[in-house]
mmCIF file of C-alpha atoms in Angstrom:
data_model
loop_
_atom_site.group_PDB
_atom_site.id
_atom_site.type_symbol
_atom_site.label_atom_id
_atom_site.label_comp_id
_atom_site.label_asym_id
_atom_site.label_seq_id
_atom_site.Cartn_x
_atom_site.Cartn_y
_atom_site.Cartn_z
ATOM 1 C CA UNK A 50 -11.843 -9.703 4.845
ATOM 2 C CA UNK A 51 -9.713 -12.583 2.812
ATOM 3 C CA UNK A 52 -7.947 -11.731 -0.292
ATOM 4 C CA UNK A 53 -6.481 -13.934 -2.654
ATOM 5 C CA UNK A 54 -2.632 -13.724 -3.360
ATOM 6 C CA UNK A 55 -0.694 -15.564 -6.107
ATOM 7 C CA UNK A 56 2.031 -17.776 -4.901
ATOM 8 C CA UNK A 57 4.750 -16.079 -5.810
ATOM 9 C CA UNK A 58 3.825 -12.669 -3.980
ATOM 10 C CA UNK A 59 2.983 -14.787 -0.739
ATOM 11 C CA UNK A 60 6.250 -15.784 -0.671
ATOM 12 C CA UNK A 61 7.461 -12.562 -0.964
ATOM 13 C CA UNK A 62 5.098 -11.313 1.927
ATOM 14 C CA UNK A 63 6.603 -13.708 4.346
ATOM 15 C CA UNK A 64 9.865 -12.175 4.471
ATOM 16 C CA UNK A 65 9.111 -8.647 5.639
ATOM 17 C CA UNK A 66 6.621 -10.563 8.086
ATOM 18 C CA UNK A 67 9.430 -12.398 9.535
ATOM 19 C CA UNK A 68 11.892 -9.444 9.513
ATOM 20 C CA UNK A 69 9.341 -7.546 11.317
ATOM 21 C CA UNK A 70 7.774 -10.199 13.624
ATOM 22 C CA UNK A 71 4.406 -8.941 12.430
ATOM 23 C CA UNK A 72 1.418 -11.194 10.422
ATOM 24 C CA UNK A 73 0.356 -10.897 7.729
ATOM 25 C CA UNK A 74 -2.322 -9.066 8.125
ATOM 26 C CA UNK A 75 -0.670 -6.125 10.016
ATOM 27 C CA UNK A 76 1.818 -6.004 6.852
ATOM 28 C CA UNK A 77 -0.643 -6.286 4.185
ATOM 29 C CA UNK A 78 -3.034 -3.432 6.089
ATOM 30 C CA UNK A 79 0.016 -1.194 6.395
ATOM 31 C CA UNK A 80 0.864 -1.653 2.689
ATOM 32 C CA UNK A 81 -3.224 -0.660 1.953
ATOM 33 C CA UNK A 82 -2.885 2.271 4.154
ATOM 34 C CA UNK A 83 0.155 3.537 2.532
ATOM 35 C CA UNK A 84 -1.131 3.008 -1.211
ATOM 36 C CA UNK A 85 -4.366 4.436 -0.300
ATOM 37 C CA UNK A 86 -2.325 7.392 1.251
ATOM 38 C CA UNK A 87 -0.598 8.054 -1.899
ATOM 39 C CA UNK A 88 -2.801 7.858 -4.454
ATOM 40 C CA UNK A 89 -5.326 10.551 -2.621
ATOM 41 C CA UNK A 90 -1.968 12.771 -2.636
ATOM 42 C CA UNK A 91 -1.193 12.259 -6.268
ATOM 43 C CA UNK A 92 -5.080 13.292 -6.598
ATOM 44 C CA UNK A 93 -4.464 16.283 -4.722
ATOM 45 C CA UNK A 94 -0.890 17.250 -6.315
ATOM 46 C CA UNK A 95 -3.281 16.934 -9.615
ATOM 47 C CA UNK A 96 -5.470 19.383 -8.221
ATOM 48 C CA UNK A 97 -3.232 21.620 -6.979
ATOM 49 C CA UNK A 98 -1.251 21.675 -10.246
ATOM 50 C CA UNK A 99 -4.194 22.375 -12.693
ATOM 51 C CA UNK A 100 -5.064 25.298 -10.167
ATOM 52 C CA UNK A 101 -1.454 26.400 -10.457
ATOM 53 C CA UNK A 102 -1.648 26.166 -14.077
ATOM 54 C CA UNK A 103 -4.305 28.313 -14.395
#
């Protein structure tokens, strides 16, 4: 998979890759996994709440 990234925010990838000694791809899959990760629990806290609600 190749995704386009705007200048700016490719700069600011390379840091954390360099802190880390990871590429970029390891850094940018983490950071998918994580968002994907919380948006299915703010789905679920939604769930949970109108339930509660109720």
């Amino acid at each position: 998979m190749r995704i386009r990234l705007d200048p700016d925010l490719e700069t600011r990838l390379d840091r954390p890759c360099r802190q880390t000694d990871r590429n970029r791809s390891d850094v940018v899959g983490e950071a998918l996994r994580r968002q994907c990760n919380l948006l299915r629990f703010e789905r679920l806290r939604d769930a949970v709440l109108l339930f509660v609600e109720a």
